[in-house]
C-alpha atoms as one frame of an Amber mdcrd trajectory, in Angstrom:
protein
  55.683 110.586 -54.436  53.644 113.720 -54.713  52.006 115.183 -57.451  53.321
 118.254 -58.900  51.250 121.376 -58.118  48.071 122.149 -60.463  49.089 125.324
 -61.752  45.585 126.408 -61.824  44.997 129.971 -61.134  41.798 130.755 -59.368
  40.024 133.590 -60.535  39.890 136.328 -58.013  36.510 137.005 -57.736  34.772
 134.919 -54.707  32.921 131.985 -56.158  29.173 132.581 -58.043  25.963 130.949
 -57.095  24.372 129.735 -59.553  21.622 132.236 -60.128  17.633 131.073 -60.163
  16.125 128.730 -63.086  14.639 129.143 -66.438  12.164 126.861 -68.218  13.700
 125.021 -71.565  12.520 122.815 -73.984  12.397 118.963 -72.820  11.331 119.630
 -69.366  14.622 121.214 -69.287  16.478 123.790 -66.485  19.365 126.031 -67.862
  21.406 127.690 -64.892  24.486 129.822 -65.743  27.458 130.988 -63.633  29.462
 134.260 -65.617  31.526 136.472 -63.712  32.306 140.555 -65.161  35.584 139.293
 -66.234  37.421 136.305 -67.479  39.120 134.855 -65.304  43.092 134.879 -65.333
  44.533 132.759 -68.106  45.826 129.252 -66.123  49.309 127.611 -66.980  49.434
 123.926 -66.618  52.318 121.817 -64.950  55.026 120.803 -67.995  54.271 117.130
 -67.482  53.927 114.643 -70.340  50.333 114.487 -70.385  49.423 118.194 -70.106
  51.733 118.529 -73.108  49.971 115.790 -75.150  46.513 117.227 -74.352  47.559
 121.118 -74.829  49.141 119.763 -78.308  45.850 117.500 -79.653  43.658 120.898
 -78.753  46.197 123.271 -80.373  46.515 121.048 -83.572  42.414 120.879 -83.837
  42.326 124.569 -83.450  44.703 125.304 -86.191  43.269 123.040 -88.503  39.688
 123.687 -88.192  40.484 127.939 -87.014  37.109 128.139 -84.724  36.325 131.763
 -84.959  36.104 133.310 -81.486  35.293 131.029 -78.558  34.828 127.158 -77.912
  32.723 125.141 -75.461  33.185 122.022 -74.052  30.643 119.527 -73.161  31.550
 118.967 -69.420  30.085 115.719 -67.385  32.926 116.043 -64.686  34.221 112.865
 -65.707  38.272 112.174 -66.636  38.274 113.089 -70.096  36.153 116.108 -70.467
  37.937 117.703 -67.510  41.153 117.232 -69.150  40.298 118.679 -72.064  38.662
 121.638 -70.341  41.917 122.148 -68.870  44.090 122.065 -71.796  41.368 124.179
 -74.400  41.271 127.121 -71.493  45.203 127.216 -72.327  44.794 127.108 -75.718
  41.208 128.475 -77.360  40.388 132.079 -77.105  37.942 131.368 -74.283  35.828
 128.395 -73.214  32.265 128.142 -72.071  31.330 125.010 -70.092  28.310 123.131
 -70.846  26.969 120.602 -68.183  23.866 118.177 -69.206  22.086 116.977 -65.627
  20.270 113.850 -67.164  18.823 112.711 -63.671  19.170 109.652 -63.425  20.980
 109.433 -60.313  20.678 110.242 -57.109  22.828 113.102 -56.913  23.554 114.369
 -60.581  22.426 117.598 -59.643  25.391 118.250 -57.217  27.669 116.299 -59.438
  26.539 119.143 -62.198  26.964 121.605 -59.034  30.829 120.125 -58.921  31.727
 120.595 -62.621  30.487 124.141 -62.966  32.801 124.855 -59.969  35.600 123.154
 -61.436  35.185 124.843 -65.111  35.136 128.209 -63.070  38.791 127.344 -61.335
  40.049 126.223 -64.571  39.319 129.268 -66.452  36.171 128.919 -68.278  34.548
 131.662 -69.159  30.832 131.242 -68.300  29.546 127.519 -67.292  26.036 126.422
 -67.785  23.909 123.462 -66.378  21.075 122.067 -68.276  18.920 119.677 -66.469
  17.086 117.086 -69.441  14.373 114.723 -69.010  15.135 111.538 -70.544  12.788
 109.464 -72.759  11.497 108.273 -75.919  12.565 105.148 -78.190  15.947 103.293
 -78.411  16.293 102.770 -74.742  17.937 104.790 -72.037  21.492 105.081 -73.778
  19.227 106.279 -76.880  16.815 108.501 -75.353  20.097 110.468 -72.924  21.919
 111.247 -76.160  19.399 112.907 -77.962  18.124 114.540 -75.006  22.120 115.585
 -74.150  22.758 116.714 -77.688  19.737 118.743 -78.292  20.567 120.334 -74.811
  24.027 121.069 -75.873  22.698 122.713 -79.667  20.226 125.024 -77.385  23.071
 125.716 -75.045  26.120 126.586 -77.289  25.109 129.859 -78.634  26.608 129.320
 -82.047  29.563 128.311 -81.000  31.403 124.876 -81.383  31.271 122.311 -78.766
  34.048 120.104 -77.796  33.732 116.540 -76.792  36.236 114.416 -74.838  36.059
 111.414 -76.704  39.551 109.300 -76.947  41.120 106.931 -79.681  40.038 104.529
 -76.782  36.373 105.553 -77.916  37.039 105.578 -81.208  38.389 102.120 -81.509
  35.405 101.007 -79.591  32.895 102.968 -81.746  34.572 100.692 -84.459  34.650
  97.440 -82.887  31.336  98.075 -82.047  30.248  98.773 -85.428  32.410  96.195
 -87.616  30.845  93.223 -84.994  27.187  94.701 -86.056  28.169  94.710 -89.368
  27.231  97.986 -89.731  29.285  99.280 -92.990  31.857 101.996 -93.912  30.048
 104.863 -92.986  29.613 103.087 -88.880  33.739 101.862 -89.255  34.772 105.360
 -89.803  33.794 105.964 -86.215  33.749 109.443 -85.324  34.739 112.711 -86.866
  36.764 115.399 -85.356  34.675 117.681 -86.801  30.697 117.779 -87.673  29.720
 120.901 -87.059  29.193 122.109 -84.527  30.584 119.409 -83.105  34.632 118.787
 -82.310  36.719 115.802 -80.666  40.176 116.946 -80.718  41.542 114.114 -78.490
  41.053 111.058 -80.766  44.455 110.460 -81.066  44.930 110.782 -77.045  44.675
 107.723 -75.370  42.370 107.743 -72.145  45.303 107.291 -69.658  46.705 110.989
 -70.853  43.216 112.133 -69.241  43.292 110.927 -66.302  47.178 111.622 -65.802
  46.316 115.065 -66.198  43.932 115.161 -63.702  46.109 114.198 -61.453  48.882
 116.398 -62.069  46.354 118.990 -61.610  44.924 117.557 -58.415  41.771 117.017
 -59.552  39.128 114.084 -58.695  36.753 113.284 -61.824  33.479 111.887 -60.953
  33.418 108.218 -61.657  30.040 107.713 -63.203  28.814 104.324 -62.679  27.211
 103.412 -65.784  30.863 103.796 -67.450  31.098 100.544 -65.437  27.674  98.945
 -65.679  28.190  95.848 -67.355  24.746  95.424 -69.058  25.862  98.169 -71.514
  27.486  96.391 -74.864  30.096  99.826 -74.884  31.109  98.909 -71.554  31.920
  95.053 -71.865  33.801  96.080 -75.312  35.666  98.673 -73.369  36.593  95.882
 -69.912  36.561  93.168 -71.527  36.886  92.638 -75.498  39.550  95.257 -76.278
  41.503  94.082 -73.349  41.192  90.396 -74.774  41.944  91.757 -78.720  45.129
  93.800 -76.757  46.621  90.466 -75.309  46.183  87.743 -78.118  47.639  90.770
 -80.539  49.930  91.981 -78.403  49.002  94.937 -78.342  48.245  97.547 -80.149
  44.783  97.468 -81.377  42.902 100.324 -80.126  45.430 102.072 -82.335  45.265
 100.077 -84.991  41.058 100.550 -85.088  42.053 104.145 -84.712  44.105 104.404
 -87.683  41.666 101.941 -89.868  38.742 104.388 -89.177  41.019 107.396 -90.016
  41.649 105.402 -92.981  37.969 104.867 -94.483  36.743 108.566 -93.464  39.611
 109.752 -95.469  37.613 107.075 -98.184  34.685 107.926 -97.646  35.041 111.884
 -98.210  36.310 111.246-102.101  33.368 108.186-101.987  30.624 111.308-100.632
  31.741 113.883-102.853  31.287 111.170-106.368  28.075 110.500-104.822  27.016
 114.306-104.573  27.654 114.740-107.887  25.552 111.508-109.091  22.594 112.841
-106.665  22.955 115.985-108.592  22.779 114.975-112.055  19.475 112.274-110.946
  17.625 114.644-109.422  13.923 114.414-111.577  12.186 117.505-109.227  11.847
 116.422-105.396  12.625 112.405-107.279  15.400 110.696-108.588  15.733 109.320
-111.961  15.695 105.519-112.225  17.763 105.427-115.043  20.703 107.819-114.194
  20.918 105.490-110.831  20.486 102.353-112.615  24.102 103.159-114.433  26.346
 104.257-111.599  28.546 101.646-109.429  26.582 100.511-106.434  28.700 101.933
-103.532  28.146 105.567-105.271  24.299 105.204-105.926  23.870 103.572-102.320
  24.991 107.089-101.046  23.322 109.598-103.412  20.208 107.529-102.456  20.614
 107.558 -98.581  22.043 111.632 -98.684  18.231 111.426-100.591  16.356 109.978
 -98.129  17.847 111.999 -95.793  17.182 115.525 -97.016  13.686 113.975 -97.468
  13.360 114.134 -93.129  14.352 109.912 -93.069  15.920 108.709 -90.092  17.662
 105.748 -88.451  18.029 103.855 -91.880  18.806 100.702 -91.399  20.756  98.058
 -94.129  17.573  95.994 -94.782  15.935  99.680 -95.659  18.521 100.578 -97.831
  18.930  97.694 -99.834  14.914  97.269 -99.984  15.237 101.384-101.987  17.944
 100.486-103.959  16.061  97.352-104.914  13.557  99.724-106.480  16.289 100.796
-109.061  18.191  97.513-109.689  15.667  94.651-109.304  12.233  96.185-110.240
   9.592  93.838-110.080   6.478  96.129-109.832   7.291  95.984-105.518   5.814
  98.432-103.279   7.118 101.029-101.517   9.500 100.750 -98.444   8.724 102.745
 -95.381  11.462 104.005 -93.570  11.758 105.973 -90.298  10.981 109.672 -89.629
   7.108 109.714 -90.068   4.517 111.258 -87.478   2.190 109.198 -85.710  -0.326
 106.958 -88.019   1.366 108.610 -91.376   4.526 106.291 -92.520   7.286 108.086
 -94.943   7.758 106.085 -97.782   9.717 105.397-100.803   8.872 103.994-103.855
   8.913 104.125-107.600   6.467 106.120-110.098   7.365 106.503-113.796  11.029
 105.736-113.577  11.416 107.980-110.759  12.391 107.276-106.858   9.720 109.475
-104.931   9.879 110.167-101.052   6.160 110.872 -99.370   3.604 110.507 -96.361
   1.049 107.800 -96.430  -1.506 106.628 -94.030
């Protein structure tokens, strides 16, 4: 049976080249397509997934009232082009921003692809960033902070729009309750940290790729999604698939929902903590004794929002624990060094006069 027609309205003007390249930071390459004009508002087919999709972006506009334009972080793949689709319908205008990380043969015409496609869709302006990828963490590590800080250079103080699903969500939780990671890792991901915004995590995966193809489109299938030496990816083939059966279905929802659940939590949780953070703050320190009294779930975030401000990164558990140790099990210990030093100077916390302090040692 065929597919109903896209409903996508080319703009009128003949297609762009690219123009030349410009230098960036992280070995990167920005190219931008823009045409005089915005191209002619599209209407998408009335089928049941453009409606779900033009309803999740609608309902994240409306609560969260962008002002002016959006972007949307475009890889070509199912998701993002869906929601490309649906937020040209619905924002004010949409820029496209493509990452080119490089590491495949070919990424640089796959970019090519997606700029083309954002241009047919409606976007506004789309923009390819090529990244070089590397540092700690490993390659899934290194490609998201060299995607992300791309994106922030990119977005022109806009926000940017991610396609992540409530399949991704209830994998980002899986993922974290198996690594024990805590409250903060189970509330998976936020629909809005500025500047960043996922309005389709309550839009299953399937909705993408439906819309696709009522629009006649072909998303670029990258292989990696499929690589099974990536811990996502055997959650996402073959865990959920095994939690769906014994339960009978119905869990990616039901992670959905439980993460919805302990962000809601977590905000009243944050803003007690704020308060304590204020009221212990001895100068650029915190005062033993005012953390000493307050329940342990509230002082263990005043102390990490702490360390944070302070430039710490990547905390982990055993970190946090050791710091708060400091307050509630005193012993005359040292300090704990935690992550976000420079080269042969280690940023460290410890304890001076009843105070936690934050500072750079050799």
């Amino acid at each position: 049976m065929d597919r109903p027609s896209s409903g996508v309205t080319p703009p009128r003007t003949t297609e762009q080249q690219l123009p030349g390249t410009r230098p960036g930071p992280e070995a990167s390459t920005d190219r931008r397509c823009d045409t005089a004009a915005r191209p002619q508002r599209p209407r998408l087919p009335e089928t049941e997934a453009a409606l779900t999709m033009r309803q999740a972006v609608r309902g994240w506009l409306q609560r969260y009232r962008p002002d002016g334009p959006v972007a949307v972080a475009l890889s070509g793949g199912a998701d993002s082009l869906a929601l490309t689709a649906a937020a040209v319908v619905e924002a004010e205008a949409v820029d496209a921003l493509i990452v080119d990380h490089g590491l495949q043969e070919g990424s640089a015409a796959v970019a090519t692809e997606a700029a083309a496609l954002a241009r047919r869709l409606g976007c506004r302006s789309a923009r390819i960033s090529r990244v070089s990828v590397h540092g700690p963490g490993g390659m899934e590590a290194a490609a998201r902070r060299a995607r992300y800080d791309a994106l922030n250079r990119m977005r022109d103080g806009v926000p940017v729009l991610f396609g992540h699903t409530l399949d991704d969500q209830a994998e980002t939780v899986l993922l974290g309750l198996a690594r024990g990671s805590g409250q903060r890792s189970l509330q998976g991901m936020a629909e809005f940290a500025e500047p960043w915004g996922r309005p389709l995590l309550g839009v299953r995966r399937e909705a993408t790729r439906a819309l696709c193809a009522d629009l006649g489109l072909r998303p670029h299938e990258d292989p990696h999604n499929s690589a099974p030496e990536f811990t996502r990816v055997r959650v996402r083939t073959e865990v959920l698939p095994l939690l769906e059966q014994v339960l009978g279905g119905g869990a990616a929802p039901a992670l959905a929902r439980t993460a919805a659940q302990l962000r809601e939590d977590g905000e009243v949780l944050d803003a007690i903590a704020g308060k304590l953070l204020t009221d212990a703050r001895a100068g650029s320190g915190l005062s033993v004794e005012i953390l000493a009294t307050a329940p342990a779930a509230i002082r263990r975030r005043a102390i990490r929002t702490w360390l944070t401000e302070g430039g710490a990164k990547s905390l982990t558990h055993k970190q946090l624990r050791a710091i708060e140790a400091l307050v509630t099990d005193w012993r005359g210990q040292g300090g704990v060094a935690v992550g976000g030093g420079m080269p042969g100077i280690r940023l460290v916390a410890g304890r001076e006069r009843g105070t936690l302090t934050l500072a750079f040692a050799r």
